[in-house]
């Protein structure tokens, strides 16, 4: 829509100017640090950081209803910098000039309602938010758009050269980091570290295709993470793991979009999210708290984190109901089909603890819960969701399994409405589906395929057909006709079709 066609009180706010005073704050010692250099951990105590806007109060000069209108009108604006997560510019990273923002089509992913059958099966109305419909096919693009836009700004304003972006990943962070770095390929080179044989073929093809240097490391993700941390501590690299607090800022857009897609009415809403390194659940809680503080929403949604039995350190932490007795213990992970969440020592755990506290302190807070599900439930739920029109990855299946578990435990009533994060596209994890169908999943997953969920292609070899079509060897008209009729008849027989005109 043309600027002149927007309401006059909105027009001056459509294109925001840089504002605010952003700093890194250490979650342990509370020390603050300047954002002009890239920091990943506190130089004083090594704990993780979050970004804070010291001039946040300025945003409260406008009412909640003003922000709602501005965000809603911006959806009609055609300006690349404000098309994605930066539609919520003022509450994401308002220090980045619009000219430095990188937009590759991330954000504003579809929210798809479950059909009646699925709703009745679960016993509650729910939606999948398809974050697999981001450019690199996972939610990681949200954080990467923010982190790389900020890096782009630093590169320009500080005349940086030969910047190397680096990350460790369970697959999707690398795909996103490599994609956004590739867009800046004149200024930024990219390297990714992946646990050897612990990412899917699709996931490894992504950074390779984007031209990144790809290193496979023996061990699991937690081991990769240690190597990348050592690199970030001792060499000049830009770390793109979720230790990078700019990624958390970008990922908050998920909450802003959920709120917007329900016209900012979050009463009786439940948001379910798989937990791996715990960056996503951190950002989601942080995002809703920001909206509440600005009066954009007046109720927080309930938050439910979901973990597999095979990688459940956050579940174990919160299983202890007495907060004073909670002790965080990393776990050694076992193989999980929710491979992107297969993390035993989540980097963002201190952030989670801080934000859960803040979330639960809000008067009438619906609270934060963590539930645990089995590998079997994850796989079955993914397949059931997708047999009902969704495109959930295994982690999306984990969310649905989590909703079932939460229903069983009485955490979610039939009056509530759930939003499930389908964090990546089903195609990235097609191998797990294939192994389930073929009943050759590694025994370590402890999954027994259910016959009614398996599916196979059928090769059609019609009887009586002597010659088959082949590239470069066309059949005669007569042979071809025979082939078509016999093959069609064979398919009709398989499908038990009734012939037209046969009554
Ligand atoms: C990274 C990832 C997760 C886990 O998110 P965290 O922020 O690490 O907790 C879940 N699903 C998919 C598809 C992912 O890529
Ligand atoms: Zn500190």
Short mmCIF file of C-alpha atoms and ligand atoms in Angstrom, two decimals:
data_model
loop_
_atom_site.label_atom_id
_atom_site.label_comp_id
_atom_site.label_asym_id
_atom_site.label_seq_id
_atom_site.Cartn_x
_atom_site.Cartn_y
_atom_site.Cartn_z
CA UNK A 1 0.00 0.00 0.00
CA UNK A 2 1.20 3.54 -0.77
CA UNK A 3 2.33 5.58 2.21
CA UNK A 4 -0.19 8.31 1.40
CA UNK A 5 -3.02 5.78 1.74
CA UNK A 6 -2.23 4.92 5.38
CA UNK A 7 -4.05 6.83 8.17
CA UNK A 8 -2.31 10.14 8.80
CA UNK A 9 -1.46 9.34 12.42
CA UNK A 10 0.29 6.12 11.30
CA UNK A 11 2.24 7.58 8.36
CA UNK A 12 5.04 9.25 10.39
CA UNK A 13 5.74 5.94 12.19
CA UNK A 14 5.80 3.56 9.23
CA UNK A 15 9.55 3.93 8.64
CA UNK A 16 11.25 3.95 12.02
CA UNK A 17 14.47 5.81 12.77
CA UNK A 18 17.13 4.09 14.89
CA UNK A 19 16.40 4.68 18.58
CA UNK A 20 16.92 3.14 22.00
CA UNK A 21 20.01 2.33 24.01
CA UNK A 22 20.81 -1.35 23.71
CA UNK A 23 23.34 -3.08 25.96
CA UNK A 24 24.33 -6.62 26.80
CA UNK A 25 23.45 -7.64 30.35
CA UNK A 26 25.06 -10.61 32.08
CA UNK A 27 22.47 -12.89 33.67
CA UNK A 28 24.86 -13.92 36.44
CA UNK A 29 26.73 -10.84 37.68
CA UNK A 30 24.29 -8.28 36.17
CA UNK A 31 27.21 -6.35 34.64
CA UNK A 32 26.39 -4.46 31.44
CA UNK A 33 28.49 -4.19 28.28
CA UNK A 34 28.54 -2.05 25.17
CA UNK A 35 27.11 -3.63 22.01
CA UNK A 36 29.72 -2.06 19.70
CA UNK A 37 31.80 -5.23 19.98
CA UNK A 38 30.35 -8.71 19.55
CA UNK A 39 30.19 -10.43 22.92
CA UNK A 40 28.85 -13.92 23.52
CA UNK A 41 29.56 -14.45 27.20
CA UNK A 42 30.25 -12.11 30.09
CA UNK A 43 33.94 -11.08 30.07
CA UNK A 44 33.76 -10.98 33.88
CA UNK A 45 32.03 -14.25 34.82
CA UNK A 46 31.54 -16.15 31.52
CA UNK A 47 27.77 -16.44 31.93
CA UNK A 48 25.33 -15.82 29.04
CA UNK A 49 24.05 -12.38 28.07
CA UNK A 50 20.75 -10.91 27.04
CA UNK A 51 20.14 -7.64 25.23
CA UNK A 52 18.28 -4.94 27.06
CA UNK A 53 16.98 -1.57 25.86
CA UNK A 54 17.78 0.98 28.55
CA UNK A 55 15.35 3.40 26.97
CA UNK A 56 12.51 0.85 26.78
CA UNK A 57 10.22 3.17 28.75
CA UNK A 58 10.08 5.57 25.79
CA UNK A 59 7.92 3.03 23.94
CA UNK A 60 5.28 3.35 26.64
CA UNK A 61 4.59 6.91 25.55
CA UNK A 62 2.40 5.17 22.99
CA UNK A 63 -0.58 3.05 23.96
CA UNK A 64 -0.92 -0.66 23.38
CA UNK A 65 -3.60 0.06 20.83
CA UNK A 66 -1.23 2.38 18.94
CA UNK A 67 1.35 -0.43 18.66
CA UNK A 68 -1.28 -2.92 17.55
CA UNK A 69 -2.45 -0.58 14.81
CA UNK A 70 1.11 0.23 13.73
CA UNK A 71 2.09 -3.45 13.48
CA UNK A 72 -1.13 -4.30 11.66
CA UNK A 73 -0.77 -1.46 9.17
CA UNK A 74 2.90 -2.27 8.58
CA UNK A 75 1.79 -5.61 7.21
CA UNK A 76 0.52 -3.71 4.17
CA UNK A 77 3.74 -1.78 3.66
CA UNK A 78 6.02 -2.82 0.81
CA UNK A 79 9.52 -2.17 2.08
CA UNK A 80 11.95 -5.12 2.22
CA UNK A 81 13.52 -4.14 5.55
CA UNK A 82 10.13 -4.11 7.27
CA UNK A 83 8.60 -7.15 5.52
CA UNK A 84 10.00 -9.80 7.85
CA UNK A 85 10.74 -9.88 11.57
CA UNK A 86 11.61 -6.18 11.53
CA UNK A 87 7.97 -5.33 11.07
CA UNK A 88 8.32 -5.17 14.88
CA UNK A 89 11.43 -3.00 14.53
CA UNK A 90 11.03 -0.95 17.72
CA UNK A 91 10.88 -4.02 19.96
CA UNK A 92 13.46 -6.20 18.22
CA UNK A 93 16.68 -4.30 17.54
CA UNK A 94 15.91 -0.61 16.95
CA UNK A 95 19.60 0.35 16.69
CA UNK A 96 20.02 -1.23 13.24
CA UNK A 97 19.49 1.30 10.43
CA UNK A 98 16.90 0.09 7.90
CA UNK A 99 19.54 0.11 5.15
CA UNK A 100 21.49 -2.64 6.92
CA UNK A 101 18.59 -4.99 7.48
CA UNK A 102 18.80 -8.25 5.56
CA UNK A 103 15.45 -9.71 4.53
CA UNK A 104 15.37 -13.14 2.88
CA UNK A 105 11.68 -13.85 3.34
CA UNK A 106 11.70 -14.91 6.99
CA UNK A 107 8.82 -14.59 9.42
CA UNK A 108 5.05 -14.24 9.13
CA UNK A 109 4.71 -17.98 8.74
CA UNK A 110 1.28 -19.57 8.32
CA UNK A 111 -0.83 -20.55 11.33
CA UNK A 112 -2.82 -23.60 10.24
CA UNK A 113 -5.80 -24.87 12.20
CA UNK A 114 -6.06 -28.60 12.90
CA UNK A 115 -8.99 -30.25 11.12
CA UNK A 116 -11.99 -31.56 13.07
CA UNK A 117 -10.69 -35.12 13.24
CA UNK A 118 -7.35 -34.10 14.70
CA UNK A 119 -9.00 -31.67 17.08
CA UNK A 120 -11.36 -34.36 18.37
CA UNK A 121 -8.49 -36.82 18.74
CA UNK A 122 -6.52 -34.41 20.93
CA UNK A 123 -9.62 -33.02 22.63
CA UNK A 124 -8.72 -29.38 22.13
CA UNK A 125 -8.69 -26.87 19.29
CA UNK A 126 -5.14 -26.27 18.07
CA UNK A 127 -2.97 -24.78 15.33
CA UNK A 128 0.46 -25.48 13.91
CA UNK A 129 2.55 -22.41 13.19
CA UNK A 130 4.61 -23.55 10.23
CA UNK A 131 8.05 -22.16 10.92
CA UNK A 132 9.38 -24.66 8.41
CA UNK A 133 8.10 -22.20 5.80
CA UNK A 134 11.00 -19.86 6.52
CA UNK A 135 13.71 -19.50 3.82
CA UNK A 136 16.06 -22.19 5.16
CA UNK A 137 13.03 -24.20 6.30
CA UNK A 138 13.30 -23.68 10.06
CA UNK A 139 12.61 -21.03 12.70
CA UNK A 140 16.36 -20.41 12.98
CA UNK A 141 16.02 -17.83 10.18
CA UNK A 142 14.27 -15.46 12.60
CA UNK A 143 17.30 -15.15 14.85
CA UNK A 144 19.74 -15.26 11.98
CA UNK A 145 18.02 -12.36 10.18
CA UNK A 146 18.59 -10.27 13.30
CA UNK A 147 22.15 -11.43 14.05
CA UNK A 148 23.31 -10.99 10.44
CA UNK A 149 21.56 -7.63 10.05
CA UNK A 150 23.42 -6.44 13.12
CA UNK A 151 26.67 -7.87 11.79
CA UNK A 152 26.01 -6.14 8.47
CA UNK A 153 25.62 -2.87 10.33
CA UNK A 154 28.88 -3.42 12.26
CA UNK A 155 30.75 -4.35 9.08
CA UNK A 156 29.63 -1.11 7.41
CA UNK A 157 29.94 1.26 10.36
CA UNK A 158 33.27 -0.10 11.58
CA UNK A 159 34.75 -0.91 8.17
CA UNK A 160 35.34 -4.52 9.15
CA UNK A 161 36.91 -6.84 6.60
CA UNK A 162 37.41 -10.59 6.38
CA UNK A 163 34.66 -11.41 8.85
CA UNK A 164 34.19 -15.12 9.45
CA UNK A 165 30.84 -16.25 10.83
CA UNK A 166 30.92 -19.56 12.64
CA UNK A 167 28.47 -21.83 14.46
CA UNK A 168 27.94 -25.33 15.79
CA UNK A 169 24.61 -26.85 15.02
CA UNK A 170 22.22 -29.77 15.12
CA UNK A 171 21.67 -28.86 11.46
CA UNK A 172 19.25 -25.98 11.17
CA UNK A 173 21.37 -23.22 12.71
CA UNK A 174 24.09 -24.02 10.17
CA UNK A 175 21.64 -23.95 7.30
CA UNK A 176 20.35 -20.54 8.39
CA UNK A 177 23.78 -19.10 9.23
CA UNK A 178 25.21 -20.24 5.89
CA UNK A 179 22.22 -18.85 3.98
CA UNK A 180 22.32 -15.38 5.51
CA UNK A 181 26.12 -15.26 5.32
CA UNK A 182 25.92 -16.21 1.65
CA UNK A 183 23.72 -13.18 1.04
CA UNK A 184 26.57 -11.08 2.49
CA UNK A 185 29.23 -13.16 0.76
CA UNK A 186 31.27 -10.12 -0.33
CA UNK A 187 31.82 -9.22 3.31
CA UNK A 188 31.31 -12.39 5.36
CA UNK A 189 32.66 -15.93 4.97
CA UNK A 190 30.92 -18.71 6.78
CA UNK A 191 32.02 -21.91 8.52
CA UNK A 192 29.79 -24.42 10.29
CA UNK A 193 30.54 -27.33 12.61
CA UNK A 194 28.20 -30.31 12.61
CA UNK A 195 28.26 -33.50 14.66
CA UNK A 196 29.35 -36.26 12.28
CA UNK A 197 26.36 -38.36 11.10
CA UNK A 198 23.99 -36.58 13.51
CA UNK A 199 22.36 -34.30 10.95
CA UNK A 200 20.09 -35.28 8.08
CA UNK A 201 21.34 -35.31 4.44
CA UNK A 202 19.03 -32.39 3.67
CA UNK A 203 20.49 -30.36 6.51
CA UNK A 204 24.09 -30.94 5.45
CA UNK A 205 23.24 -30.10 1.84
CA UNK A 206 22.08 -26.65 2.90
CA UNK A 207 25.35 -25.06 4.15
CA UNK A 208 27.22 -26.90 1.36
CA UNK A 209 24.90 -25.36 -1.20
CA UNK A 210 25.28 -21.91 0.36
CA UNK A 211 29.05 -22.19 -0.09
CA UNK A 212 30.04 -22.43 3.58
CA UNK A 213 33.03 -24.40 4.86
CA UNK A 214 31.47 -27.42 6.53
CA UNK A 215 33.32 -29.33 9.25
CA UNK A 216 32.06 -32.62 10.65
CA UNK A 217 33.07 -33.27 14.24
CA UNK A 218 33.04 -36.68 15.94
CA UNK A 219 30.56 -36.79 18.83
CA UNK A 220 27.23 -35.09 19.46
CA UNK A 221 26.15 -31.45 19.34
CA UNK A 222 27.29 -30.70 22.89
CA UNK A 223 30.85 -31.66 21.84
CA UNK A 224 30.69 -29.45 18.73
CA UNK A 225 29.53 -26.59 20.88
CA UNK A 226 32.64 -26.84 23.08
CA UNK A 227 34.91 -26.65 20.03
CA UNK A 228 33.10 -23.64 18.62
CA UNK A 229 33.21 -21.89 22.00
CA UNK A 230 36.94 -22.43 22.14
CA UNK A 231 37.24 -20.93 18.66
CA UNK A 232 35.12 -17.92 19.64
CA UNK A 233 37.16 -17.35 22.82
CA UNK A 234 40.52 -17.56 21.11
CA UNK A 235 40.13 -16.40 17.51
CA UNK A 236 38.52 -13.56 15.60
CA UNK A 237 35.18 -15.01 14.55
CA UNK A 238 31.55 -13.92 14.69
CA UNK A 239 29.72 -16.60 16.67
CA UNK A 240 26.20 -17.30 15.41
CA UNK A 241 25.07 -19.83 17.99
CA UNK A 242 22.25 -18.83 20.28
CA UNK A 243 24.89 -17.63 22.74
CA UNK A 244 24.73 -14.68 20.38
CA UNK A 245 22.04 -12.63 22.10
CA UNK A 246 21.01 -10.96 18.81
CA UNK A 247 19.50 -14.25 17.74
CA UNK A 248 17.23 -14.29 20.77
CA UNK A 249 16.02 -10.78 19.83
CA UNK A 250 15.07 -11.97 16.36
CA UNK A 251 13.37 -15.12 17.60
CA UNK A 252 11.05 -13.06 19.78
CA UNK A 253 9.23 -12.26 16.53
CA UNK A 254 7.57 -15.69 16.86
CA UNK A 255 5.60 -14.42 19.87
CA UNK A 256 4.75 -11.15 18.18
CA UNK A 257 3.33 -13.04 15.22
CA UNK A 258 1.36 -15.45 17.38
CA UNK A 259 -0.19 -12.48 19.18
CA UNK A 260 -0.93 -10.69 15.92
CA UNK A 261 -2.48 -13.76 14.31
CA UNK A 262 -5.04 -13.93 17.15
CA UNK A 263 -5.71 -10.18 17.03
CA UNK A 264 -3.69 -9.83 20.25
CA UNK A 265 -6.21 -11.82 22.29
CA UNK A 266 -4.18 -14.46 24.09
CA UNK A 267 -6.69 -15.40 26.80
CA UNK A 268 -6.87 -19.23 27.01
CA UNK A 269 -4.05 -19.67 24.52
CA UNK A 270 -1.30 -22.22 25.06
CA UNK A 271 1.99 -22.05 23.18
CA UNK A 272 3.96 -25.31 22.84
CA UNK A 273 7.59 -25.39 21.80
CA UNK A 274 10.24 -28.13 21.65
CA UNK A 275 13.32 -27.43 23.79
CA UNK A 276 16.85 -28.16 22.60
CA UNK A 277 19.41 -25.48 23.37
CA UNK A 278 16.51 -23.53 24.89
CA UNK A 279 17.02 -20.37 22.82
CA UNK A 280 13.57 -20.58 21.30
CA UNK A 281 11.61 -20.95 24.53
CA UNK A 282 13.70 -18.12 26.01
CA UNK A 283 12.81 -15.84 23.12
CA UNK A 284 9.15 -16.84 23.17
CA UNK A 285 8.75 -16.04 26.87
CA UNK A 286 10.73 -12.81 26.47
CA UNK A 287 8.63 -11.76 23.50
CA UNK A 288 5.30 -12.19 25.26
CA UNK A 289 6.59 -10.36 28.35
CA UNK A 290 7.55 -7.39 26.16
CA UNK A 291 4.11 -7.28 24.55
CA UNK A 292 2.44 -7.41 27.95
CA UNK A 293 4.62 -4.61 29.27
CA UNK A 294 3.67 -2.36 26.34
CA UNK A 295 -0.02 -3.18 26.70
CA UNK A 296 -0.08 -4.79 23.24
CA UNK A 297 -1.58 -7.89 24.87
CA UNK A 298 -3.34 -7.98 28.23
CA UNK A 299 -2.95 -11.67 29.01
CA UNK A 300 0.06 -13.94 28.73
CA UNK A 301 -0.44 -17.29 27.03
CA UNK A 302 0.47 -20.48 28.87
CA UNK A 303 3.87 -21.80 27.76
CA UNK A 304 4.67 -25.52 27.52
CA UNK A 305 8.17 -26.70 26.65
CA UNK A 306 8.46 -30.25 25.33
CA UNK A 307 11.42 -32.62 25.61
CA UNK A 308 12.08 -36.19 24.56
CA UNK A 309 12.87 -38.82 27.20
CA UNK A 310 16.20 -39.11 25.37
CA UNK A 311 17.25 -35.48 25.92
CA UNK A 312 15.36 -34.00 28.85
CA UNK A 313 17.57 -31.86 31.14
CA UNK A 314 15.07 -28.98 31.31
CA UNK A 315 12.19 -31.33 32.11
CA UNK A 316 14.24 -32.89 34.90
CA UNK A 317 15.08 -29.47 36.32
CA UNK A 318 11.46 -28.37 36.56
CA UNK A 319 10.21 -31.75 37.74
CA UNK A 320 11.37 -30.60 41.18
CA UNK A 321 8.41 -28.50 42.32
CA UNK A 322 10.24 -26.67 45.11
CA UNK A 323 12.23 -23.92 43.32
CA UNK A 324 14.81 -23.72 46.09
CA UNK A 325 15.68 -27.39 45.56
CA UNK A 326 16.10 -27.23 41.80
CA UNK A 327 19.58 -28.10 40.57
CA UNK A 328 20.48 -28.09 36.91
CA UNK A 329 22.28 -31.23 35.77
CA UNK A 330 23.27 -31.75 32.12
CA UNK A 331 22.26 -35.17 30.78
CA UNK A 332 24.01 -37.47 28.34
CA UNK A 333 21.66 -37.63 25.37
CA UNK A 334 20.47 -40.78 23.66
CA UNK A 335 19.57 -40.82 19.95
CA UNK A 336 16.37 -38.90 19.27
CA UNK A 337 14.28 -38.52 16.14
CA UNK A 338 13.76 -34.96 17.37
CA UNK A 339 17.40 -34.61 16.46
CA UNK A 340 17.39 -30.81 16.31
CA UNK A 341 16.48 -30.78 20.00
CA UNK A 342 18.87 -33.56 21.02
CA UNK A 343 20.86 -31.46 23.48
CA UNK A 344 21.91 -32.46 26.99
CA UNK A 345 23.43 -29.19 28.18
CA UNK A 346 21.38 -26.27 26.84
CA UNK A 347 23.38 -23.08 26.48
CA UNK A 348 20.37 -20.90 27.30
CA UNK A 349 19.46 -22.64 30.58
CA UNK A 350 20.34 -19.56 32.72
CA UNK A 351 18.11 -17.49 30.44
CA UNK A 352 15.26 -19.99 30.81
CA UNK A 353 15.51 -19.92 34.60
CA UNK A 354 15.47 -16.11 34.61
CA UNK A 355 12.55 -15.80 32.21
CA UNK A 356 10.40 -18.52 33.78
CA UNK A 357 10.76 -16.62 37.05
CA UNK A 358 9.73 -13.35 35.40
CA UNK A 359 6.86 -15.07 33.57
CA UNK A 360 5.45 -16.64 36.71
CA UNK A 361 5.75 -13.43 38.70
CA UNK A 362 3.21 -11.71 36.47
CA UNK A 363 -0.16 -11.49 38.31
CA UNK A 364 -2.54 -14.19 37.03
CA UNK A 365 0.23 -15.72 34.94
CA UNK A 366 -0.95 -18.94 33.30
CA UNK A 367 2.54 -20.27 33.94
CA UNK A 368 5.29 -22.21 32.21
CA UNK A 369 5.38 -26.02 32.12
CA UNK A 370 7.76 -28.60 30.72
CA UNK A 371 6.49 -32.02 29.67
CA UNK A 372 8.34 -35.12 28.56
CA UNK A 373 7.38 -37.44 25.70
CA UNK A 374 8.64 -40.73 24.26
CA UNK A 375 10.36 -41.21 20.92
CA UNK A 376 7.44 -43.39 19.85
CA UNK A 377 4.96 -40.59 20.59
CA UNK A 378 7.08 -38.06 18.69
CA UNK A 379 7.23 -40.16 15.51
CA UNK A 380 3.59 -41.28 15.65
CA UNK A 381 2.39 -37.71 16.25
CA UNK A 382 4.46 -36.31 13.40
CA UNK A 383 3.03 -38.86 10.99
CA UNK A 384 -0.54 -38.39 12.24
CA UNK A 385 -0.26 -34.59 11.94
CA UNK A 386 1.03 -34.89 8.39
CA UNK A 387 -1.66 -37.40 7.42
CA UNK A 388 -4.04 -34.58 8.33
CA UNK A 389 -2.60 -31.90 6.11
CA UNK A 390 0.32 -30.53 8.11
CA UNK A 391 4.02 -30.37 7.23
CA UNK A 392 5.44 -30.91 10.70
CA UNK A 393 9.02 -32.05 11.28
CA UNK A 394 9.84 -34.50 14.05
CA UNK A 395 10.12 -31.57 16.50
CA UNK A 396 6.65 -30.46 15.41
CA UNK A 397 5.52 -34.02 16.17
CA UNK A 398 7.17 -33.62 19.54
CA UNK A 399 4.97 -30.55 20.16
CA UNK A 400 1.82 -32.50 19.32
CA UNK A 401 2.94 -35.35 21.57
CA UNK A 402 3.53 -32.71 24.24
CA UNK A 403 0.00 -31.37 23.83
CA UNK A 404 -1.42 -34.87 24.28
CA UNK A 405 0.72 -35.33 27.38
CA UNK A 406 -0.34 -31.95 28.76
CA UNK A 407 -4.00 -32.86 28.20
CA UNK A 408 -3.47 -36.15 30.04
CA UNK A 409 -1.78 -34.40 32.96
CA UNK A 410 -4.53 -31.79 33.19
CA UNK A 411 -2.18 -28.93 32.24
CA UNK A 412 -4.42 -28.03 29.26
CA UNK A 413 -8.24 -28.01 29.48
CA UNK A 414 -10.63 -28.50 26.56
CA UNK A 415 -11.50 -24.79 26.76
CA UNK A 416 -8.02 -23.72 25.72
CA UNK A 417 -6.58 -23.22 22.24
CA UNK A 418 -3.04 -24.41 21.55
CA UNK A 419 -0.44 -23.14 19.09
CA UNK A 420 2.24 -25.70 18.24
CA UNK A 421 5.60 -24.70 16.84
CA UNK A 422 6.35 -26.80 13.74
CA UNK A 423 9.95 -25.63 13.99
CA UNK A 424 11.20 -27.01 10.67
CA UNK A 425 9.82 -28.40 7.41
CA UNK A 426 8.94 -32.10 7.29
CA UNK A 427 11.23 -32.57 4.28
CA UNK A 428 14.35 -31.86 6.34
CA UNK A 429 13.61 -34.96 8.39
CA UNK A 430 12.26 -37.21 5.64
CA UNK A 431 14.81 -39.90 6.52
CA UNK A 432 13.15 -40.64 9.85
CA UNK A 433 9.82 -41.11 8.11
CA UNK A 434 11.46 -43.38 5.55
CA UNK A 435 13.09 -45.50 8.28
CA UNK A 436 9.79 -45.71 10.18
CA UNK A 437 7.96 -46.88 7.07
CA UNK A 438 10.72 -49.38 6.27
CA UNK A 439 10.90 -50.51 9.92
CA UNK A 440 14.65 -50.01 9.96
CA UNK A 441 14.98 -47.27 12.55
CA UNK A 442 18.01 -47.74 14.73
CA UNK A 443 17.01 -49.75 17.83
CA UNK A 444 18.31 -46.94 20.05
CA UNK A 445 15.21 -44.89 19.21
CA UNK A 446 13.02 -47.59 20.76
CA UNK A 447 10.28 -47.04 18.19
CA UNK A 448 7.97 -49.75 16.85
CA UNK A 449 6.28 -48.64 13.61
CA UNK A 450 2.49 -48.80 13.63
CA UNK A 451 1.22 -50.54 10.49
CA UNK A 452 -1.62 -48.08 9.98
CA UNK A 453 0.89 -45.21 9.79
CA UNK A 454 3.30 -46.85 7.33
CA UNK A 455 3.18 -46.12 3.65
CA UNK A 456 5.00 -47.43 0.58
CA UNK A 457 5.10 -46.72 -3.12
CA UNK A 458 3.72 -49.48 -5.33
CA UNK A 459 5.52 -50.27 -8.57
CA UNK A 460 2.90 -50.89 -11.24
CA UNK A 461 3.84 -53.74 -13.56
CA UNK A 462 0.76 -54.51 -15.60
CA UNK A 463 0.51 -58.12 -16.84
CA UNK A 464 0.61 -58.68 -20.56
CA UNK A 465 2.64 -55.57 -21.42
CA UNK A 466 5.61 -56.65 -23.51
CA UNK A 467 7.39 -53.35 -24.11
CA UNK A 468 7.72 -50.52 -21.58
CA UNK A 469 8.40 -46.84 -22.29
CA UNK A 470 12.03 -45.87 -21.75
CA UNK A 471 13.97 -42.65 -22.36
CA UNK A 472 14.92 -42.33 -26.02
CA UNK A 473 13.06 -45.52 -27.05
CA UNK A 474 9.52 -44.50 -27.95
CA UNK A 475 6.89 -47.23 -28.30
CA UNK A 476 4.75 -47.62 -31.39
CA UNK A 477 1.27 -46.10 -31.19
CA UNK A 478 -0.23 -49.54 -30.67
CA UNK A 479 2.26 -50.68 -28.01
CA UNK A 480 1.88 -47.42 -26.15
CA UNK A 481 -1.92 -47.70 -26.13
CA UNK A 482 -1.63 -51.25 -24.74
CA UNK A 483 0.71 -50.02 -22.01
CA UNK A 484 -1.62 -47.16 -20.98
CA UNK A 485 -4.75 -49.33 -20.84
CA UNK A 486 -3.12 -52.22 -18.99
CA UNK A 487 -1.39 -49.94 -16.48
CA UNK A 488 -4.57 -47.97 -15.81
CA UNK A 489 -6.48 -51.23 -15.34
CA UNK A 490 -3.88 -52.42 -12.84
CA UNK A 491 -4.15 -49.19 -10.82
CA UNK A 492 -7.97 -49.37 -10.93
CA UNK A 493 -7.74 -52.92 -9.59
CA UNK A 494 -5.39 -51.86 -6.76
CA UNK A 495 -7.71 -48.97 -5.84
CA UNK A 496 -10.85 -51.05 -6.30
CA UNK A 497 -12.31 -48.47 -8.71
CA UNK A 498 -15.72 -48.96 -10.33
CA UNK A 499 -15.81 -48.58 -14.09
CA UNK A 500 -17.96 -45.72 -15.47
CA UNK A 501 -21.26 -46.84 -16.90
CA UNK A 502 -21.07 -50.16 -15.06
CA UNK A 503 -23.93 -49.03 -12.78
C1 LIG B 1 17.06 -25.63 16.89
C2 LIG B 1 15.83 -26.40 16.75
C3 LIG B 1 15.05 -26.77 17.86
C4 LIG B 1 15.46 -26.46 19.26
O1 LIG B 1 15.39 -25.07 19.54
P1 LIG B 1 16.27 -24.44 20.69
O2 LIG B 1 16.16 -22.98 20.52
O3 LIG B 1 17.65 -24.95 20.52
O4 LIG B 1 15.66 -24.92 21.98
C5 LIG B 1 13.87 -27.44 17.63
N1 LIG B 1 13.47 -27.77 16.38
C6 LIG B 1 14.20 -27.45 15.30
C7 LIG B 1 13.70 -27.86 13.95
C8 LIG B 1 15.40 -26.76 15.44
O5 LIG B 1 16.11 -26.46 14.35
ZN1 LIG B 2 28.86 -11.74 34.37
#
